[in-house]
Coordinates of C-alpha atoms in Angstrom, one line a residue:
X73 CA 96.6 -62.8 -69.1
X74 CA 98.0 -60.8 -65.9
X75 CA 101.7 -60.9 -64.9
X76 CA 100.9 -63.0 -61.8
X77 CA 99.6 -65.6 -64.3
X78 CA 102.3 -65.2 -66.8
X79 CA 105.3 -65.6 -64.5
X80 CA 104.4 -68.9 -63.1
X81 CA 103.8 -70.3 -66.4
X82 CA 107.2 -69.3 -67.5
X83 CA 108.8 -70.8 -64.4
X84 CA 106.8 -74.1 -65.2
X85 CA 107.8 -74.3 -68.7
X86 CA 111.5 -73.6 -67.7
X87 CA 111.2 -76.6 -65.1
X88 CA 109.6 -78.7 -67.9
X89 CA 112.3 -77.8 -70.3
X90 CA 115.0 -79.2 -67.7
X91 CA 112.9 -82.2 -66.9
X92 CA 112.5 -83.1 -70.7
X93 CA 116.4 -82.8 -71.3
X94 CA 116.9 -85.2 -68.5
X95 CA 114.4 -87.5 -70.0
X96 CA 116.1 -87.2 -73.4
X97 CA 119.3 -88.6 -71.9
X98 CA 117.2 -91.5 -70.6
X99 CA 115.9 -92.1 -74.1
X100 CA 119.0 -92.1 -75.8
X101 CA 120.5 -94.6 -73.2
X102 CA 117.3 -96.8 -73.7
X103 CA 117.0 -96.7 -77.4
X104 CA 119.8 -99.0 -78.3
X105 CA 118.7 -102.0 -76.3
X106 CA 115.2 -101.5 -77.6
X107 CA 116.3 -101.3 -81.0
X108 CA 118.5 -104.4 -80.8
X109 CA 115.7 -106.5 -79.2
X110 CA 113.1 -105.5 -81.7
X111 CA 115.5 -106.2 -84.7
X112 CA 117.2 -109.3 -83.6
X113 CA 114.9 -111.7 -85.2
X114 CA 115.6 -110.0 -88.6
X115 CA 119.2 -110.8 -88.3
X116 CA 120.3 -107.8 -86.7
X117 CA 118.4 -105.4 -88.9
X118 CA 116.5 -102.6 -87.3
X119 CA 112.8 -103.1 -87.4
X120 CA 111.7 -99.4 -87.2
X121 CA 108.1 -100.2 -87.7
X122 CA 108.0 -102.8 -85.0
X123 CA 109.9 -100.5 -82.5
X124 CA 107.5 -97.4 -83.0
X125 CA 104.3 -99.7 -82.7
X126 CA 105.9 -101.4 -79.6
X127 CA 106.4 -98.1 -77.6
X128 CA 103.1 -96.6 -78.8
X129 CA 101.0 -100.0 -78.0
X130 CA 100.0 -101.7 -74.9
X131 CA 101.5 -104.7 -73.3
X132 CA 101.1 -107.1 -70.3
X133 CA 104.1 -105.8 -68.7
X134 CA 106.2 -102.6 -67.9
X135 CA 109.6 -102.2 -69.1
X136 CA 112.2 -101.8 -66.4
X137 CA 114.1 -98.5 -66.9
X138 CA 117.3 -99.1 -69.1
X139 CA 116.4 -102.7 -69.7
X140 CA 114.4 -104.0 -72.6
X141 CA 114.2 -107.6 -71.6
X142 CA 113.3 -107.1 -67.9
X143 CA 109.6 -106.1 -67.2
X144 CA 107.6 -105.4 -64.3
X145 CA 104.8 -108.1 -64.2
X146 CA 101.3 -107.1 -64.0
X147 CA 98.0 -109.3 -63.3
X148 CA 96.4 -111.2 -66.2
X149 CA 92.7 -111.8 -65.7
X150 CA 91.0 -114.0 -68.2
X151 CA 88.1 -116.2 -68.8
X152 CA 88.8 -119.6 -70.5
X153 CA 86.5 -121.2 -73.2
X154 CA 84.5 -123.1 -70.4
X155 CA 83.9 -119.8 -68.5
X156 CA 86.5 -120.5 -65.8
X157 CA 88.2 -117.5 -64.5
X158 CA 91.9 -117.4 -64.1
X159 CA 94.3 -114.6 -62.5
X160 CA 98.1 -114.9 -62.8
X161 CA 101.3 -112.8 -63.3
X162 CA 102.3 -111.9 -66.7
X163 CA 105.7 -113.1 -65.9
X164 CA 104.6 -116.6 -66.6
X165 CA 103.8 -115.8 -70.3
X166 CA 107.6 -114.7 -71.2
X167 CA 111.0 -115.9 -70.3
X168 CA 114.4 -114.3 -70.8
X169 CA 116.8 -116.4 -73.1
X170 CA 120.2 -115.8 -74.3
X171 CA 121.0 -115.6 -77.9
X172 CA 124.6 -115.6 -79.5
X173 CA 125.1 -113.3 -82.4
X174 CA 126.9 -115.5 -85.0
X175 CA 128.6 -112.2 -86.4
X176 CA 130.1 -111.1 -83.3
X177 CA 129.9 -114.1 -80.8
X178 CA 128.3 -112.0 -78.2
X179 CA 125.5 -113.3 -76.0
X180 CA 122.3 -111.2 -75.9
X181 CA 119.2 -111.3 -73.9
X182 CA 115.8 -111.5 -75.7
X183 CA 112.2 -112.1 -74.4
X184 CA 110.5 -115.2 -75.7
X185 CA 106.9 -116.2 -75.2
X186 CA 106.0 -119.4 -73.3
X187 CA 102.9 -121.2 -72.6
X188 CA 101.3 -120.9 -69.2
X189 CA 100.0 -124.1 -67.9
X190 CA 97.2 -124.3 -65.2
X191 CA 95.7 -127.4 -63.7
X192 CA 92.5 -127.3 -62.1
X193 CA 89.7 -129.8 -61.4
X194 CA 91.3 -132.4 -63.5
X195 CA 91.6 -130.0 -66.5
X196 CA 94.6 -128.3 -68.1
X197 CA 94.4 -124.9 -69.5
X198 CA 97.1 -123.3 -71.6
X199 CA 97.6 -119.7 -72.3
X200 CA 100.1 -117.6 -74.3
X201 CA 100.8 -114.3 -75.8
X202 CA 100.0 -114.8 -79.6
X203 CA 102.6 -113.4 -81.9
X204 CA 101.8 -115.5 -85.3
X205 CA 98.1 -115.0 -85.2
X206 CA 95.2 -112.9 -86.1
X207 CA 95.2 -111.9 -82.4
X208 CA 98.8 -110.6 -82.2
X209 CA 100.1 -109.6 -78.9
X210 CA 97.1 -110.6 -77.0
X211 CA 96.7 -113.6 -74.5
X212 CA 94.8 -116.5 -76.1
X213 CA 93.9 -120.1 -74.8
X214 CA 95.4 -122.8 -77.1
X215 CA 94.3 -126.3 -77.8
X216 CA 95.8 -129.3 -79.7
X217 CA 94.7 -129.9 -83.1
X218 CA 92.5 -132.6 -84.1
X219 CA 93.0 -134.5 -87.3
X220 CA 90.2 -132.5 -89.2
X221 CA 92.0 -129.2 -88.1
X222 CA 95.4 -130.5 -89.0
X223 CA 94.1 -131.4 -92.5
X224 CA 92.6 -127.9 -92.7
X225 CA 96.0 -126.3 -91.9
X226 CA 97.9 -128.6 -94.2
X227 CA 95.4 -127.5 -97.1
X228 CA 95.9 -123.8 -96.4
X229 CA 99.5 -124.1 -96.2
X230 CA 99.5 -126.1 -99.7
X231 CA 97.5 -123.1 -101.1
X232 CA 100.1 -120.7 -99.8
X233 CA 102.9 -122.9 -101.3
X234 CA 101.2 -122.3 -104.6
X235 CA 101.9 -118.5 -104.3
X236 CA 105.6 -118.9 -103.9
X237 CA 105.9 -118.3 -100.2
X238 CA 108.5 -120.6 -98.7
X239 CA 108.2 -119.7 -95.1
X240 CA 105.3 -122.0 -94.4
X241 CA 106.0 -122.2 -90.6
X242 CA 105.0 -118.9 -89.7
X243 CA 101.9 -118.0 -91.5
X244 CA 98.8 -116.3 -89.9
X245 CA 95.8 -118.3 -90.2
X246 CA 92.6 -117.3 -88.6
X247 CA 91.6 -119.3 -85.7
X248 CA 95.2 -120.7 -85.2
X249 CA 98.3 -119.7 -83.7
X250 CA 101.8 -120.6 -84.4
X251 CA 104.3 -121.4 -81.8
X252 CA 107.5 -123.4 -81.7
X253 CA 107.1 -125.0 -85.1
X254 CA 103.4 -126.1 -84.4
X255 CA 99.9 -124.8 -85.0
X256 CA 97.4 -124.8 -82.2
X257 CA 93.7 -123.8 -82.2
X258 CA 93.3 -120.6 -80.5
X259 CA 90.4 -119.1 -78.3
X260 CA 90.5 -115.5 -77.6
X261 CA 89.2 -115.3 -73.8
X262 CA 87.5 -112.5 -72.2
X263 CA 90.4 -110.4 -71.0
X264 CA 90.2 -108.1 -68.0
X265 CA 93.8 -107.9 -67.6
X266 CA 95.5 -104.9 -65.9
X267 CA 97.9 -104.0 -68.9
X268 CA 100.4 -101.2 -69.0
X269 CA 97.9 -98.8 -70.2
X270 CA 95.3 -99.8 -67.4
X271 CA 98.1 -99.3 -65.0
X272 CA 98.9 -95.9 -66.4
X273 CA 95.3 -94.8 -65.9
X274 CA 95.4 -95.7 -62.4
X275 CA 98.7 -93.8 -62.0
X276 CA 97.3 -90.7 -63.9
X277 CA 94.2 -90.8 -61.5
X278 CA 96.2 -91.0 -58.5
X279 CA 98.4 -88.1 -59.7
X280 CA 95.3 -86.0 -60.5
X281 CA 93.8 -86.7 -57.1
X282 CA 97.2 -85.8 -55.3
X283 CA 97.4 -82.4 -57.2
X284 CA 93.7 -81.4 -56.5
X285 CA 93.4 -82.6 -53.0
X286 CA 96.9 -81.1 -52.2
X287 CA 95.7 -77.7 -53.3
X288 CA 92.4 -78.1 -51.2
X289 CA 94.6 -79.1 -48.2
X290 CA 96.8 -76.0 -48.8
X291 CA 93.9 -73.7 -48.5
X292 CA 92.2 -75.6 -45.5
X293 CA 95.6 -75.3 -43.6
X294 CA 96.7 -71.8 -44.6
X295 CA 93.4 -69.9 -45.5
X296 CA 93.5 -67.5 -48.4
X297 CA 97.3 -67.2 -48.4
X298 CA 98.5 -67.4 -52.2
X299 CA 100.5 -70.5 -52.9
X300 CA 103.9 -70.6 -54.4
X301 CA 105.9 -72.6 -56.8
X302 CA 104.2 -75.7 -57.9
X303 CA 100.9 -74.9 -56.0
X304 CA 100.8 -71.5 -57.4
X305 CA 101.1 -72.8 -61.0
X306 CA 98.3 -75.4 -60.4
X307 CA 96.2 -72.5 -58.9
X308 CA 96.8 -70.5 -61.8
X309 CA 95.6 -73.3 -64.2
X310 CA 92.5 -73.8 -62.1
X311 CA 91.7 -70.1 -62.3
X312 CA 92.4 -69.8 -65.8
X313 CA 90.2 -72.8 -66.8
X314 CA 87.3 -71.9 -64.4
X315 CA 87.1 -68.2 -64.9
X316 CA 88.2 -67.6 -68.4
X317 CA 86.9 -70.8 -70.1
X318 CA 84.0 -72.4 -68.1
X319 CA 82.5 -69.4 -66.4
X320 CA 82.8 -67.1 -69.3
X321 CA 81.0 -69.7 -71.4
X322 CA 78.4 -71.3 -69.3
X323 CA 77.6 -68.4 -66.9
X324 CA 75.2 -69.2 -64.1
X325 CA 75.4 -73.0 -65.0
X326 CA 79.2 -73.0 -64.3
X327 CA 78.9 -75.0 -61.0
X328 CA 76.7 -77.6 -62.5
X329 CA 79.5 -78.5 -65.1
X330 CA 82.8 -77.1 -63.7
X331 CA 83.6 -80.4 -61.7
X332 CA 83.5 -82.5 -65.0
X333 CA 85.3 -80.2 -67.2
X334 CA 88.1 -79.3 -64.7
X335 CA 88.7 -82.9 -64.0
X336 CA 88.9 -83.7 -68.0
X337 CA 91.5 -80.9 -68.3
X338 CA 93.7 -82.2 -65.5
X339 CA 93.3 -85.9 -66.4
X340 CA 94.2 -85.2 -70.2
X341 CA 97.1 -82.9 -69.0
X342 CA 98.6 -85.5 -66.7
X343 CA 98.3 -88.3 -69.2
X344 CA 99.9 -86.3 -71.8
X345 CA 102.8 -85.2 -69.7
X346 CA 103.5 -88.6 -68.1
X347 CA 103.3 -90.0 -71.7
X348 CA 106.3 -88.1 -72.5
X349 CA 108.5 -89.9 -69.8
X350 CA 110.1 -93.0 -71.3
X351 CA 110.7 -94.8 -68.0
X352 CA 108.4 -96.0 -65.3
X353 CA 105.9 -94.6 -64.3
X354 CA 105.7 -93.0 -67.6
X355 CA 106.0 -94.5 -71.3
X356 CA 102.4 -95.4 -71.7
X357 CA 100.9 -93.7 -74.6
X358 CA 97.5 -93.2 -73.3
X359 CA 96.1 -90.1 -75.3
X360 CA 97.4 -91.7 -78.3
X361 CA 95.3 -94.7 -77.7
X362 CA 91.9 -94.1 -79.4
X363 CA 90.1 -96.1 -77.0
X364 CA 91.0 -93.8 -74.3
X365 CA 90.1 -90.5 -76.2
X366 CA 87.0 -92.3 -77.4
X367 CA 85.9 -92.9 -73.8
X368 CA 86.5 -89.1 -73.0
X369 CA 84.5 -87.9 -75.9
X370 CA 81.6 -90.4 -74.9
X371 CA 81.6 -88.7 -71.4
X372 CA 81.2 -85.3 -73.3
X373 CA 78.5 -86.8 -75.6
X374 CA 76.3 -88.1 -72.6
X375 CA 76.7 -85.1 -70.4
X376 CA 76.0 -82.9 -73.4
X377 CA 72.8 -84.8 -74.4
X378 CA 71.5 -85.9 -71.0
X379 CA 71.4 -82.3 -69.5
X380 CA 70.2 -80.7 -72.8
X381 CA 67.5 -78.4 -72.5
X382 CA 63.8 -78.7 -74.3
X383 CA 65.0 -76.1 -76.7
X384 CA 68.1 -77.9 -77.7
X385 CA 66.1 -81.0 -78.6
X386 CA 63.6 -78.8 -80.5
X387 CA 66.1 -77.2 -82.6
X388 CA 67.5 -80.7 -83.6
X389 CA 64.0 -82.2 -84.6
X390 CA 62.4 -78.9 -85.6
X391 CA 64.9 -76.2 -86.2
X392 CA 63.9 -72.7 -87.2
X393 CA 64.5 -72.9 -90.8
X394 CA 62.1 -72.7 -94.0
X395 CA 59.6 -75.3 -93.8
X396 CA 60.6 -77.1 -97.1
X397 CA 64.0 -78.0 -95.4
X398 CA 62.3 -80.0 -92.8
X399 CA 59.1 -81.3 -94.2
X400 CA 58.2 -83.6 -95.8
X401 CA 61.8 -84.6 -96.6
X402 CA 63.7 -84.2 -93.0
X403 CA 66.8 -82.8 -94.4
X404 CA 67.7 -80.6 -91.5
X405 CA 66.8 -83.2 -89.0
X406 CA 69.0 -85.6 -90.4
X407 CA 72.0 -83.0 -90.5
X408 CA 71.5 -82.0 -86.9
X409 CA 71.3 -85.6 -85.5
X410 CA 74.5 -86.2 -87.6
X411 CA 76.0 -83.4 -85.8
X412 CA 75.5 -84.9 -82.6
X413 CA 77.7 -87.6 -83.4
X414 CA 80.4 -85.6 -85.4
X415 CA 81.2 -83.5 -82.4
X416 CA 82.4 -86.1 -80.1
X417 CA 84.1 -87.8 -82.9
X418 CA 85.9 -84.7 -83.5
X419 CA 87.1 -84.6 -79.9
X420 CA 88.2 -88.1 -80.0
X421 CA 90.1 -87.9 -83.4
X422 CA 91.8 -84.6 -82.7
X423 CA 93.4 -85.7 -79.2
X424 CA 94.4 -88.9 -80.5
X425 CA 96.0 -88.0 -83.9
X426 CA 97.9 -85.0 -82.3
X427 CA 99.4 -86.9 -79.4
X428 CA 100.1 -90.2 -81.6
X429 CA 101.9 -87.9 -84.2
X430 CA 104.0 -86.3 -81.5
X431 CA 105.1 -89.5 -80.1
X432 CA 105.9 -91.2 -83.6
X433 CA 108.0 -88.1 -84.5
X434 CA 110.1 -88.2 -81.4
X435 CA 110.7 -92.1 -81.7
X436 CA 111.4 -91.6 -85.3
X437 CA 114.1 -88.7 -84.8
X438 CA 115.8 -91.0 -82.2
X439 CA 115.9 -94.0 -84.4
X440 CA 117.6 -91.9 -87.3
X441 CA 120.9 -92.3 -85.4
X442 CA 120.5 -96.3 -85.7
X443 CA 119.2 -96.3 -89.1
X444 CA 122.3 -94.4 -90.4
X445 CA 124.8 -96.1 -88.3
X446 CA 125.7 -98.4 -91.1
X447 CA 127.3 -95.3 -93.1
X448 CA 130.3 -95.0 -90.7
X449 CA 131.3 -93.2 -87.7
X450 CA 131.2 -89.5 -89.4
X451 CA 127.8 -90.0 -90.4
X452 CA 126.6 -91.4 -87.0
X453 CA 128.2 -88.5 -85.1
X454 CA 126.4 -85.9 -87.4
X455 CA 123.2 -87.8 -87.3
X456 CA 123.3 -88.1 -83.5
X457 CA 123.8 -84.3 -83.2
X458 CA 120.9 -83.3 -85.6
X459 CA 118.6 -86.0 -84.2
X460 CA 119.2 -85.0 -80.5
X461 CA 118.7 -81.4 -81.3
X462 CA 115.6 -82.0 -83.2
X463 CA 114.1 -84.4 -80.5
X464 CA 114.8 -81.9 -77.9
X465 CA 112.7 -79.4 -79.8
X466 CA 110.1 -81.9 -80.6
X467 CA 109.8 -82.9 -76.9
X468 CA 109.6 -79.3 -75.8
X469 CA 106.9 -78.8 -78.5
X470 CA 105.1 -81.8 -77.1
X471 CA 105.0 -80.3 -73.7
X472 CA 103.2 -77.2 -75.2
X473 CA 100.8 -79.5 -77.3
X474 CA 100.3 -81.4 -74.0
X475 CA 98.7 -78.2 -72.5
X476 CA 97.2 -77.1 -75.8
X477 CA 95.4 -80.3 -76.3
X478 CA 94.1 -80.5 -72.9
X479 CA 92.7 -76.9 -73.0
X480 CA 91.1 -77.5 -76.6
X481 CA 89.4 -80.6 -75.5
X482 CA 88.0 -78.8 -72.4
X483 CA 87.2 -75.7 -74.4
X484 CA 85.2 -77.8 -77.1
X485 CA 83.5 -79.7 -74.5
X486 CA 82.4 -76.5 -72.7
X487 CA 81.2 -75.2 -75.9
X488 CA 79.2 -78.2 -76.8
X489 CA 77.5 -78.5 -73.4
X490 CA 76.7 -74.6 -73.5
X491 CA 75.1 -75.0 -76.8
X492 CA 72.8 -77.7 -75.2
X493 CA 72.0 -75.5 -72.3
X494 CA 70.1 -72.5 -74.2
X495 CA 66.7 -71.7 -72.9
X496 CA 63.7 -70.5 -74.7
X497 CA 64.0 -67.2 -73.1
X498 CA 67.8 -66.9 -74.1
X499 CA 66.7 -67.8 -77.6
X500 CA 64.1 -65.1 -77.9
X501 CA 66.4 -62.6 -76.4
X502 CA 69.0 -63.4 -79.3
X503 CA 66.1 -63.0 -81.7
X504 CA 65.3 -59.6 -80.3
X505 CA 68.7 -58.4 -81.4
X506 CA 67.7 -58.9 -84.9
X507 CA 64.8 -56.5 -84.7
X508 CA 65.9 -52.8 -83.7
X509 CA 62.6 -52.0 -82.2
X510 CA 62.6 -55.0 -79.9
X511 CA 66.2 -54.5 -79.0
X512 CA 65.5 -51.0 -78.1
X513 CA 62.8 -51.9 -75.9
X514 CA 65.0 -54.4 -73.9
X515 CA 67.6 -51.8 -73.6
X516 CA 65.0 -49.3 -72.1
X517 CA 63.8 -52.0 -69.6
X518 CA 67.5 -52.7 -68.5
X519 CA 68.0 -49.0 -68.2
X520 CA 64.9 -48.6 -66.0
X521 CA 66.0 -51.5 -64.0
X522 CA 69.5 -50.1 -63.4
X523 CA 67.9 -46.8 -62.3
X524 CA 65.5 -48.4 -59.8
X525 CA 68.4 -50.5 -58.3
X526 CA 70.4 -47.1 -57.9
X527 CA 67.5 -45.3 -56.3
X528 CA 67.0 -48.1 -53.7
X529 CA 70.7 -48.1 -53.0
X530 CA 70.8 -44.5 -52.4
X531 CA 67.8 -44.9 -50.1
X532 CA 69.7 -47.5 -48.2
X533 CA 72.9 -45.4 -47.9
X534 CA 70.9 -42.4 -46.8
X535 CA 69.2 -44.5 -43.9

């Protein structure tokens, strides 16, 4: 890497470091309210598992900065059991209530689920976000119990009573949801809601478009003048990915696949960086969601196999191995077909696991302050210093990992596509390298062609 590529990278990392420090301050301010809200129902205890998965999971609203009880509503789009479509705000599914802490006498705000009732054509439809249900944290349609269903619930609760579980009012029973002391029959509707992750995907798309079209507009306006600062760093990334990764691997077929590969790199990079921000418009753990990484891996899988050459498929179903390995038992064919699916699976799991692990470590380090808060002010002070230092280190490391994971995904996708683009002539050229005589002939032919080109160039110069 040359100096003009290194210095913008250093400047960009320095800027990212300052941004992450500011984000860490916001995280420290935000964490207390989150921890209290998550642990209030446990009598003031800290629900570490609940906090971690709440921050890493999806939701029907977006938390307002520095307030865990106020959320930006998002549209809920569902289809009921009778196939009627409904669209309403997620604000109608929750309400903010005040609870008095019996130990301190202080009032605290918490979010409680409520039933959203809609009347249409003489029918009453009721929706809610299920908590004590097999469809936890999902929107479900609820119905009153019939006598038969009530008897079924009573029988199941009686069986639970025999096990010694005394909390019979909050048991998860398949097909039913518990709310406000009663059970209701639930139906999981077709859900096309714009959740936090979906909204974050739209934001990531807009950011990528703004970055790319901004660079294009710069060159259209100023020609081939080298951009500075942010645009210069963006140009360096484009040049590095295009020339040193895609073109170096795909060669003449670069223009065919470069648009997809460059889009994947910047899309993953933006999602990773935005996911490190704890306040709106960040905070959505997109690449830590296996559904998102699975779709990205499927895109690479589809492009690799749809545009694969005949020789690529020939090597899968009739590879160049001894005959007993592929007939009569198709051993190698099964291995090759299995490899078609393990490659995108590796892409999916690698990106998901690395980004999910990074977020979990940062949240856990921050929660150490509150976990050890019961041991006194001295322990809290020491823990705060250690946790903040380690959190800063992990956030800086996550910034670097965000670049690395985006690059690794793009690099592996490029390699998988390149492996499917080998033509018959290229394959025979590789086989020739194993035979000295054939390789010598190829080298002689190349030398003769170079001599002919040089002679023609000299004649042109002479004329």
